[in-house]
Coordinates of C-alpha atoms in Angstrom, one line a residue:
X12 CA 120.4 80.1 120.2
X13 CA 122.8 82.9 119.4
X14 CA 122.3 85.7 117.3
X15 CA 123.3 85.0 114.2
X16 CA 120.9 81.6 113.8
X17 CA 118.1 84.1 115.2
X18 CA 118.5 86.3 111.9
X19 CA 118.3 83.5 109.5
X20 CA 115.5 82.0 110.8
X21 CA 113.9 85.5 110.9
X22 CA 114.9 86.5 107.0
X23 CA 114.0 83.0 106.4
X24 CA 110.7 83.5 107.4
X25 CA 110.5 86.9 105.3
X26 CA 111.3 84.7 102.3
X27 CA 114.2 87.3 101.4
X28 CA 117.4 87.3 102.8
X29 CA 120.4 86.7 102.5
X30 CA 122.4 86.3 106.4
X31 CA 125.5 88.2 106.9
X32 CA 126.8 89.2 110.6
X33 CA 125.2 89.3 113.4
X34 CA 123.6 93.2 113.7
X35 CA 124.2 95.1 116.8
X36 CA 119.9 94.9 117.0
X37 CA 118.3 92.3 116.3
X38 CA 115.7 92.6 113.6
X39 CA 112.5 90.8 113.6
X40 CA 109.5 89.8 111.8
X41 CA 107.0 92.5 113.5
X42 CA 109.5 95.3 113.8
X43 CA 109.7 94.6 109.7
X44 CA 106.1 94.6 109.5
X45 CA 105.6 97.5 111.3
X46 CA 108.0 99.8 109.5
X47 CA 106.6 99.0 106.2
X48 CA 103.3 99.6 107.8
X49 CA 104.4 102.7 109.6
X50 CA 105.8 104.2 106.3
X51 CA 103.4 103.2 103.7
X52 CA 104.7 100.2 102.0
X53 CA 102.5 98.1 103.6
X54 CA 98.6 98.9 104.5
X55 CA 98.3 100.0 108.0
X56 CA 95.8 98.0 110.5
X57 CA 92.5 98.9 111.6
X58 CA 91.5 97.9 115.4
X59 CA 89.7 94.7 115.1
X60 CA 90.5 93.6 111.2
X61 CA 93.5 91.2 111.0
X62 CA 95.4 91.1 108.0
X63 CA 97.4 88.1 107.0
X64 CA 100.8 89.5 105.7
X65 CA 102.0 87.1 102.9
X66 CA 105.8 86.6 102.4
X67 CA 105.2 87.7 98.9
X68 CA 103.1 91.4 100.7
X69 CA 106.1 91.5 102.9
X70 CA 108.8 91.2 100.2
X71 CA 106.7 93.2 97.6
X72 CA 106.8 96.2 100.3
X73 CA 110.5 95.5 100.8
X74 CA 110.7 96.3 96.9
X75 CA 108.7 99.4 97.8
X76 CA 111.2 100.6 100.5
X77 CA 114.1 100.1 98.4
X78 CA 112.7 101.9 95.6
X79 CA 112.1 105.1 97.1
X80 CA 115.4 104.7 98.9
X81 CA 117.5 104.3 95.8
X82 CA 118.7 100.5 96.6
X83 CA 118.0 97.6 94.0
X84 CA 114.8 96.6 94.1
X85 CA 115.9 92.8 95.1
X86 CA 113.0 92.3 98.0
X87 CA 115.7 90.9 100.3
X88 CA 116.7 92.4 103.4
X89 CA 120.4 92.9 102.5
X90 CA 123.0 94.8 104.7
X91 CA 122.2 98.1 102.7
X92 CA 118.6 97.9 103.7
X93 CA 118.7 96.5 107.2
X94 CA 121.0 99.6 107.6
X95 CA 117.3 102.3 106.6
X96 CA 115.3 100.0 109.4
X97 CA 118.0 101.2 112.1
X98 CA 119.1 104.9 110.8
X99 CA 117.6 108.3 112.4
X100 CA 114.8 109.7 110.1
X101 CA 111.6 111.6 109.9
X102 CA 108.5 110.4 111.3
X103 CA 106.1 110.9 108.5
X104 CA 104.8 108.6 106.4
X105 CA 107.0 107.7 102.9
X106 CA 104.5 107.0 100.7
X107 CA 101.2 109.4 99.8
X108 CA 99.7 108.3 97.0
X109 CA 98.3 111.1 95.0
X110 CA 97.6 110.7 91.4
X111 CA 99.0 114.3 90.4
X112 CA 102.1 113.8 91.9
X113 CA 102.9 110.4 89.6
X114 CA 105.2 112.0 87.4
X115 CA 107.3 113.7 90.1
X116 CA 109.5 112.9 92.7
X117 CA 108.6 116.2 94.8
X118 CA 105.2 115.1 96.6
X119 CA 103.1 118.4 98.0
X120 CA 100.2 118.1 100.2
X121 CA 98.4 121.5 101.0
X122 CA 100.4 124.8 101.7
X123 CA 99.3 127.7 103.2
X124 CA 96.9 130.2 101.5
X125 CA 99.1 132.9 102.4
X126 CA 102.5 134.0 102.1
X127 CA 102.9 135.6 105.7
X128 CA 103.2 133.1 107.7
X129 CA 103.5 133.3 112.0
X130 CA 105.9 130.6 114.1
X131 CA 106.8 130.1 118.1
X132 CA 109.2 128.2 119.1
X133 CA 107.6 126.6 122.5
X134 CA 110.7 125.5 124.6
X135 CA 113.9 124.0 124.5
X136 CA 115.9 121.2 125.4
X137 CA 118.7 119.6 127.8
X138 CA 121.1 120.2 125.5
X139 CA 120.1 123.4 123.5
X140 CA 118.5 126.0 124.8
X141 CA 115.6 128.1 123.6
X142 CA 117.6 130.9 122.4
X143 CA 119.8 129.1 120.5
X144 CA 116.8 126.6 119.2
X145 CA 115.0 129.9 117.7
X146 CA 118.0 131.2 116.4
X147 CA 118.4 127.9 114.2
X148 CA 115.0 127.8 113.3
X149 CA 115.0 131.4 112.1
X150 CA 118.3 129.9 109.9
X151 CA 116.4 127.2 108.7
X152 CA 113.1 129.3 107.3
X153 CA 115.4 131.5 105.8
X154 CA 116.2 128.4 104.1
X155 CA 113.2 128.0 102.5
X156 CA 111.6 131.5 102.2
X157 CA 113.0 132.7 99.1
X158 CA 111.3 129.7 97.0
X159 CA 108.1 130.5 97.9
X160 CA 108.1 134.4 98.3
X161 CA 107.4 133.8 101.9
X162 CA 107.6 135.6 104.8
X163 CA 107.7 134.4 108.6
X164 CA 107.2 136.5 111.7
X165 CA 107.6 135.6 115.1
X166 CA 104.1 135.3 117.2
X167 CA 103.5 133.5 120.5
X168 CA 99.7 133.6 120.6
X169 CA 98.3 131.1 117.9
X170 CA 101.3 130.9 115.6
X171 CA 100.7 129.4 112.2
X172 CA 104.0 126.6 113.4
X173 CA 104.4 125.9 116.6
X174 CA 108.1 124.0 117.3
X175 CA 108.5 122.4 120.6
X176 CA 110.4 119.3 122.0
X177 CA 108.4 116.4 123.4
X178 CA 109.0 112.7 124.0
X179 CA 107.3 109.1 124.2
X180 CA 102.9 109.6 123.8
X181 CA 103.1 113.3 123.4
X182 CA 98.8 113.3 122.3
X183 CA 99.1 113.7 118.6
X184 CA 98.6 110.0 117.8
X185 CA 102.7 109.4 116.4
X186 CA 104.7 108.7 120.2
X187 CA 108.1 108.8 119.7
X188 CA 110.5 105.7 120.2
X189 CA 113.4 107.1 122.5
X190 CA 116.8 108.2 121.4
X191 CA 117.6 107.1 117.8
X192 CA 115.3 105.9 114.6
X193 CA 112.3 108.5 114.6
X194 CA 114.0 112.3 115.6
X195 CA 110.9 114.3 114.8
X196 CA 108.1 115.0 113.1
X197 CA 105.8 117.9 111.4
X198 CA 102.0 118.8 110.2
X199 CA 101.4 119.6 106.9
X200 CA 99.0 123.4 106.9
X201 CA 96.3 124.3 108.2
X202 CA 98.4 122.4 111.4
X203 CA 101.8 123.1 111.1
X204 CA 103.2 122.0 114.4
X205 CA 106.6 120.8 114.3
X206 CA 108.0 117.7 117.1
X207 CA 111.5 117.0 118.1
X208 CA 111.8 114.2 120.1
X209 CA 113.1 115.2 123.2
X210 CA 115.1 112.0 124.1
X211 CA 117.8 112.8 121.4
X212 CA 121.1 114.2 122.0
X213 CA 120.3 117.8 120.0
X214 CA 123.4 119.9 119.2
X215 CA 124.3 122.6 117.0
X216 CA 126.7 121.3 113.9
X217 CA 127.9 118.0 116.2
X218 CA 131.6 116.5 114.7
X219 CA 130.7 113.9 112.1
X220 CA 131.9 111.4 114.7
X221 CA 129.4 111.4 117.4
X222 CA 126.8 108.9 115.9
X223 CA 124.5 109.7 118.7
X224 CA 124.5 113.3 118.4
X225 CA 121.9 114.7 116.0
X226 CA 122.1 118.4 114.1
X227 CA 119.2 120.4 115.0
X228 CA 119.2 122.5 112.0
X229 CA 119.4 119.5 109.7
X230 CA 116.6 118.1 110.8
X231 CA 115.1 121.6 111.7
X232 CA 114.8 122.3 107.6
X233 CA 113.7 119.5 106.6
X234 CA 110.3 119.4 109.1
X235 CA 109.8 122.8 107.9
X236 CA 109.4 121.5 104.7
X237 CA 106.8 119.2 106.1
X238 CA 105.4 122.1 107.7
X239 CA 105.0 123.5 104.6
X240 CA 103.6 121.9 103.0
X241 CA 105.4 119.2 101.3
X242 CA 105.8 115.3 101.9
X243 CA 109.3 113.2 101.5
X244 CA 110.7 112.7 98.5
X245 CA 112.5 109.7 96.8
X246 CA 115.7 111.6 95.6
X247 CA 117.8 110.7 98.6
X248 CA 120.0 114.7 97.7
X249 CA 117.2 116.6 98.4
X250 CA 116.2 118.0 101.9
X251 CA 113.2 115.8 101.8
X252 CA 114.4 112.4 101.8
X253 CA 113.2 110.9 104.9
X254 CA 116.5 109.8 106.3
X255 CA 118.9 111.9 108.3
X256 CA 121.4 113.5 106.3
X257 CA 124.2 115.5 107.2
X258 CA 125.3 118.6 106.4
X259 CA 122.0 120.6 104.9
X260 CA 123.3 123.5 103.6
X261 CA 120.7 124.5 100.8
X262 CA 117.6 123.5 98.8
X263 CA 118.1 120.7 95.9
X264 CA 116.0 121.4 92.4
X265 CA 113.5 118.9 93.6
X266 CA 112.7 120.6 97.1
X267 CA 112.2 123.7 95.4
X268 CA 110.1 122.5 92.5
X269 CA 107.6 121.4 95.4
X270 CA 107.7 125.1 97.1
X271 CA 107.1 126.6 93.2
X272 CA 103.9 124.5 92.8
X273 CA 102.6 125.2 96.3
X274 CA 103.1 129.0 96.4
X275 CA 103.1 130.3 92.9
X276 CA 99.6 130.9 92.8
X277 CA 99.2 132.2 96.5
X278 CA 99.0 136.4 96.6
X279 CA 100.5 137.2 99.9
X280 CA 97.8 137.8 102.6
X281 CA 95.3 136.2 100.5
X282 CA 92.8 134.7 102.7
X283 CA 90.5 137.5 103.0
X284 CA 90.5 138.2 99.1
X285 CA 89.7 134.9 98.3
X286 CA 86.8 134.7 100.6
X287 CA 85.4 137.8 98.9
X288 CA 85.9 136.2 95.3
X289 CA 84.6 133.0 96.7
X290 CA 81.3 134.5 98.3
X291 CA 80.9 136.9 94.7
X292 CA 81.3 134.1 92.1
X293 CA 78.8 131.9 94.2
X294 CA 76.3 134.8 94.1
X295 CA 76.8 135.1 90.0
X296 CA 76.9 131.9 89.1
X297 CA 73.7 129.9 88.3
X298 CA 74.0 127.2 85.6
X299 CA 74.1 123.5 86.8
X300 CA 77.5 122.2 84.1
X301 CA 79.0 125.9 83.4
X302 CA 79.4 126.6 79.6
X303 CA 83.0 128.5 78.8
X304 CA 84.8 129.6 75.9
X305 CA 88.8 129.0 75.4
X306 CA 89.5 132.4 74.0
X307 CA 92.2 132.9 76.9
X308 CA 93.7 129.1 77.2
X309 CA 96.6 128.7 76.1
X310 CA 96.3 125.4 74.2
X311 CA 100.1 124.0 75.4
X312 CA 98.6 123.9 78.9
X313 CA 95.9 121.5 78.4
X314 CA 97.5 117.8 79.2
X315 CA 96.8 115.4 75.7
X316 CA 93.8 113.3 77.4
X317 CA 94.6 110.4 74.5
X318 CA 98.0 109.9 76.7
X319 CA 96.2 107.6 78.8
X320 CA 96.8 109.2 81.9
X321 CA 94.5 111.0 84.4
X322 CA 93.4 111.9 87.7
X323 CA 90.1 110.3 88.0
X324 CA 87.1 109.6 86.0
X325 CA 82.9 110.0 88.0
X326 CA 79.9 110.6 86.2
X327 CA 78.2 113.5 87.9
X328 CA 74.4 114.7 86.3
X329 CA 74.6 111.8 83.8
X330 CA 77.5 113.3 81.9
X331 CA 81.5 111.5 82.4
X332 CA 83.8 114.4 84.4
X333 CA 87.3 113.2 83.4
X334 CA 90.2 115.4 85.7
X335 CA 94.0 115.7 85.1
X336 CA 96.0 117.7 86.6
X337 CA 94.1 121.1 87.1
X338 CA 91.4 120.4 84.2
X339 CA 88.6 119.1 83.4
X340 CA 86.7 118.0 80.5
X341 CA 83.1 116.9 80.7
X342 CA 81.9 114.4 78.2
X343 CA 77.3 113.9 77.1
X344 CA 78.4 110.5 75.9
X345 CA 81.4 108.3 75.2
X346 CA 84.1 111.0 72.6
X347 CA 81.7 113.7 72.6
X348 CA 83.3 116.1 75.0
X349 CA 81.0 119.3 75.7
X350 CA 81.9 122.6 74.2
X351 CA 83.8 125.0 76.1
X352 CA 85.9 122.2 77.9
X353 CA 88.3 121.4 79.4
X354 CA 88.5 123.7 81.7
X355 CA 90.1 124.6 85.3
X356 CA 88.4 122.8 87.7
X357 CA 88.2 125.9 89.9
X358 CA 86.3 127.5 87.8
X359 CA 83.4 124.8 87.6
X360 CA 83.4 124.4 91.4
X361 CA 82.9 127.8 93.2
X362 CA 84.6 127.9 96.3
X363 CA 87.1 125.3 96.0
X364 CA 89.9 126.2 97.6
X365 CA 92.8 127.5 95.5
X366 CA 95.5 125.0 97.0
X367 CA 93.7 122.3 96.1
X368 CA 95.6 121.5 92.9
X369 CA 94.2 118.2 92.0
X370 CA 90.9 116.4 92.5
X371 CA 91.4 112.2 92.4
X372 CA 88.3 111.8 94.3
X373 CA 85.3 113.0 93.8
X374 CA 81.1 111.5 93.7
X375 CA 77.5 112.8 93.2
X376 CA 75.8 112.0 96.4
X377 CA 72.1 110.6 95.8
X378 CA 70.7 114.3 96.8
X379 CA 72.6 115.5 93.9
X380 CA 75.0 117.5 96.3
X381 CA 78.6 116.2 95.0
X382 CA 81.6 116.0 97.4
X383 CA 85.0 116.6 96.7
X384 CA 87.9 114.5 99.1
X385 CA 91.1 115.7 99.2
X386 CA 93.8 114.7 102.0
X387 CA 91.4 114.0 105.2
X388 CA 88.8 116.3 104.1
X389 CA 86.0 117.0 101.8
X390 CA 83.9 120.3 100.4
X391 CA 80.6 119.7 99.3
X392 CA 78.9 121.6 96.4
X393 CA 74.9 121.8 95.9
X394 CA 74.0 120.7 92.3
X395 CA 74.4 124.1 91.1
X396 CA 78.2 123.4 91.5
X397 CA 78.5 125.8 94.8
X398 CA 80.3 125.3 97.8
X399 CA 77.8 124.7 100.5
X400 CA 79.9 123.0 103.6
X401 CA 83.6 121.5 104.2
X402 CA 84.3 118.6 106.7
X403 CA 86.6 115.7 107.5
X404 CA 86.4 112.1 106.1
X405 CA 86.3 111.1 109.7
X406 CA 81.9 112.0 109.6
X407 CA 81.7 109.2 106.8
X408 CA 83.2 106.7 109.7
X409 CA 86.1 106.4 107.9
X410 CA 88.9 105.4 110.7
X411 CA 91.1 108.3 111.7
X412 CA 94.1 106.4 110.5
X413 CA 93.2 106.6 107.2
X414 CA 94.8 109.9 105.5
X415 CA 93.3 109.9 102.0
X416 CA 90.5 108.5 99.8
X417 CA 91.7 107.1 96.7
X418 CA 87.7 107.1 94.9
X419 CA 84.0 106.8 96.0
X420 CA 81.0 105.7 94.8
X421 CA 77.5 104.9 94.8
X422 CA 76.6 101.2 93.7
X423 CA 73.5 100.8 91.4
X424 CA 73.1 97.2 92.9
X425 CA 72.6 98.4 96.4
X426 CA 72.6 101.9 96.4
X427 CA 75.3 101.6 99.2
X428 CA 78.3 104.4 98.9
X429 CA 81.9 102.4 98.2
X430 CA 84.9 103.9 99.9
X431 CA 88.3 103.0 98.4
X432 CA 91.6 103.6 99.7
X433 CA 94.2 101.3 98.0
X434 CA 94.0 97.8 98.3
X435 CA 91.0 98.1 100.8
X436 CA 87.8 99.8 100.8
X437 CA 84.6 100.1 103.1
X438 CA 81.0 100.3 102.3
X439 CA 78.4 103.5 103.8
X440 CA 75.3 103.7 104.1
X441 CA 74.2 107.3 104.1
X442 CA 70.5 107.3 105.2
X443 CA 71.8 106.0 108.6
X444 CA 75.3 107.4 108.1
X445 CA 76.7 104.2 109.5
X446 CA 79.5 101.6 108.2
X447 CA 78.4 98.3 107.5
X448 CA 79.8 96.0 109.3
X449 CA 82.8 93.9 108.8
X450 CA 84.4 96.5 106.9
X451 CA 87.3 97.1 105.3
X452 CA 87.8 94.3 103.3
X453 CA 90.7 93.9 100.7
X454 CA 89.9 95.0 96.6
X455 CA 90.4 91.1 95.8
X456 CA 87.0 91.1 96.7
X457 CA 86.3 92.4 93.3
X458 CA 87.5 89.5 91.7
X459 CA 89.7 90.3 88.5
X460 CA 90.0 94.1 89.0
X461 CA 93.4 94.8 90.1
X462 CA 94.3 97.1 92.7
X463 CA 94.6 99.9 93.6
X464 CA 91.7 101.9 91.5
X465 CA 92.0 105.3 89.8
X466 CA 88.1 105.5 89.3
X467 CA 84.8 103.5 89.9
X468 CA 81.9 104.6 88.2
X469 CA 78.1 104.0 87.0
X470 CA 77.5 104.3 83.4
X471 CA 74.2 103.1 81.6
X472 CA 73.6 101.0 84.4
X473 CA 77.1 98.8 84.6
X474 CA 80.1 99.4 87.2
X475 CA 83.1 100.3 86.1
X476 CA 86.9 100.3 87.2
X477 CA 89.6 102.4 85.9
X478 CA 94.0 101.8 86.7
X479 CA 96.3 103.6 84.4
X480 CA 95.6 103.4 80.6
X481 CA 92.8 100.3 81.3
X482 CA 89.6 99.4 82.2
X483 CA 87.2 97.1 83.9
X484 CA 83.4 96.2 83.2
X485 CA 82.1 94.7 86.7
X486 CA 79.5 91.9 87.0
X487 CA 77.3 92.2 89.8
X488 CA 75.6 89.1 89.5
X489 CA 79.0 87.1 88.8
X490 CA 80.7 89.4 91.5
X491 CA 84.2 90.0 89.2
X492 CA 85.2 91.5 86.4
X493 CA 83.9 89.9 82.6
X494 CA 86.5 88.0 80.9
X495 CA 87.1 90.4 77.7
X496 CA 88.3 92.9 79.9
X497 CA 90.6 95.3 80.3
X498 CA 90.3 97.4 77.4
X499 CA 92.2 100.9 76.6
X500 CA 90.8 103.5 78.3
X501 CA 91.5 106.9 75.8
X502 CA 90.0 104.9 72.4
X503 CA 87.1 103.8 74.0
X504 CA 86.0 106.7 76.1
X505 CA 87.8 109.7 74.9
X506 CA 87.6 110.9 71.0
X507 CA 91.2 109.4 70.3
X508 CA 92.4 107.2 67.9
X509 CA 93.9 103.7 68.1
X510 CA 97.7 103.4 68.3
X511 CA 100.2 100.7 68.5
X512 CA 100.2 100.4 71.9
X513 CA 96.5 99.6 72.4
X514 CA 97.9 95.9 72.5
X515 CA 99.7 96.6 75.4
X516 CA 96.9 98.0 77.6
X517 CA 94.6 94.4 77.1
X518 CA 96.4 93.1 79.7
X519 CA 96.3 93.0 83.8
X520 CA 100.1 93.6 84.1
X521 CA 101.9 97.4 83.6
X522 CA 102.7 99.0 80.4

């Protein structure tokens, strides 16, 4: 069978494609499957859970890809696209789903919380050596520096970054693939190590010609980025777009909108004054729900809650905590917000740490102790809203793989703790601090709530899913969602009041 009949039958079996030429690699089924996995597009696998890829999954992820690429959205592996599953790029993941970030095309994880900030460079390679690789990578932070206010300093004993040059299974989890496709990778802070695989063909500003040659300082910038602090972005002129891109000569708007939302905040050497603040406000404060005034808000800052959009939504001490962006409002019953609110959220929970610029996810444990997730962590706060211990998401069993919660839970109906991330979630059980087994399953399990979630709460004794501008009333008994639903969000749980639109939100699909 020659090549050319192998690719049809392979697209055919995608349900996509149109055939062209033969490619110089063949591209299959699973190496499709796992770079849509690899990147996000698709969910990833747990060890011992199979997951039937549908052609519709496969092409739906393929609409994914092309999306954040810039290609037309056709779901068909045309020449343009085959030519992203075959061109050098970055090795972190595409896709982060993080609520805040929904109307940007910058994504940030966590920066630093300080603005002097330590690197080494570790070794070198065949074809550039160390001197040269430090003297690029000094170039390449100078890069960055002035959009944050930051300075870096050179330190070989526990740097901040660490760069070196590995190859294959180097221990981090992410081996590399040999020469071409993945050419490095970085840690977002408090890691910050930087990879380069070693089996490339590294130079220093390599003629366009040589297709096998790759530019150190090109890719150099753009891991610092990652290093950072920030995660790829879908606007294919900036430095963050995943794939390789030559030359790099200076920041685009979006790369630098990132750096302004991660750093403008941080006072330089910070660390020590914000443990002092951190350990003084949890020594003042002593209301349960803290009680403020707005006398100093400026009222153009606070996001319009009757736009339909938020972070998340969990009832914590019987009262609804709705969160957008860096607010929150705190509601006694359905439209009747609490006076003094919204309010920063780092201002309700002490000790929070300052880079933490969203909160999606977010429940009230069945001690009263409520627990914040963000990234692969979480920061638990007594009921008196103060920070009493930080950990990873890895102590609630969730599998390592996993690198963010999307919302948790506690079911009424069997007081088990509901883990969601995406189209999947698990169930806990947190008086043996075990997983149930045969977990995760998929969210069509909850029949007629569509996935993913923003929220999932108890209220008056019902369950309750929130996506977008809609919501869903859950059955227990029935097991889905009741037939009347979804209904608008803002008019029925926020004081707003009915607009055109509201048509538009009784429905499963997008607005």
């Amino acid at each position: 069978m020659n090549i050319y009949v192998k690719c049809c039958l392979v697209l055919f079996f995608l349900n996509s494609v149109k055939c062209r030429s033969a490619p110089q690699e063949e591209l299959t089924v699973l190496s499709v499957k796992e770079f849509l996995t690899k990147y996000g597009y698709l969910p990833e696998r747990i060890k011992g859970v199979d997951y039937t890829y549908t052609k519709k999954a496969i092409a739906d992820g393929v609409r994914r890809m092309q999306a954040f690429a810039g290609l037309p959205q056709t779901g068909e592996i045309d020449e343009e696209t085959e030519k992203l599953f075959k061109t050098k790029r970055c090795g972190v993941k595409d896709i982060v789903t993080t609520s805040s970030n929904r109307h940007k095309r910058y994504i940030v994880q966590q920066g630093w919380d300080k603005k002097t900030i330590t690197y080494s460079v570790l070794n070198g390679t065949s074809t550039l050596e160390k001197s040269r690789v430090e003297a690029l990578m000094d170039a390449g932070l100078a890069v960055w520096a002035p959009h944050g206010g930051l300075t870096f300093l050179k330190r070989d004993t526990k740097p901040d970054i660490l760069v070196s040059f590995v190859n294959k299974d180097h221990g981090d989890g992410f081996p590399f693939d040999g020469p071409g496709r993945v050419v490095a990778h970085a840690f977002p802070p408090p890691h910050g190590a930087m990879h380069f695989d070693d089996d490339e063909l590294w130079a220093d500003n390599p003629v366009d010609e040589d297709e096998d040659v790759t530019d150190f300082f090109a890719v150099a910038v753009h891991e610092i980025g990652h290093a950072l602090g920030l995660s790829h972005s879908n606007v294919k002129a900036s430095v963050m777009y995943p794939y390789y891109q030559v030359p790099v000569e200076k920041l685009h708007e979006d790369d630098i909108s990132g750096m302004r939302e991660l750093y403008s905040s941080v006072t330089n050497d910070n660390s020590k004054e914000d443990s002092e603040e951190t350990t003084e406000a949890m020594v003042s404060r002593s209301s349960l729900v803290p009680r403020f005034t707005k006398a100093d808000i400026d009222e153009d800052d606070i996001p319009d809650l009757c736009f339909t959009y938020y972070d998340t939504i969990q009832v914590i001490q019987g009262k609804i905590f709705v969160f957008e962006e860096e607010w929150v409002w705190v509601l006694t019953e359905r439209k009747q917000i609490e006076e003094g609110y919204p309010k920063k959220f780092h201002d309700v929970f002490i000790g929070l740490p300052k880079y933490i610029n969203v909160i999606k996810t977010i429940y009230e444990k069945r001690n009263g102790h409520i627990v914040i997730f963000w990234s692969r962590h979480y920061w638990e706060f007594s009921s008196r809203f103060r920070l009493i211990k930080r950990g990873r998401i890895t102590e609630y069993s969730v599998p390592p793989q996993v690198s963010e919660l999307t919302t948790v839970f506690i079911s009424n109906y069997n007081n088990r703790t509901y883990l969601f991330e995406e189209e999947r979630f698990w169930r806990y059980n947190e008086d043996t601090k075990k997983m149930d087994r045969g977990y995760p399953k998929m969210m069509s399990a909850w029949r007629k709530v569509p996935a993913p979630v923003n929220a999932a709460i108890i209220w008056k004794g019902d369950t309750f899913f929130f996506q977008g501008p809609r919501f869903w009333r859950f059955d227990n008994t029935l097991i889905q969602a009741h037939e009347y639903y979804p209904l608008p969000t803002a008019q029925i749980w926020f004081p707003c009041e009915a607009t055109p639109e509201m048509g538009r939100y009784l429905t499963n699909d997008e607005p």
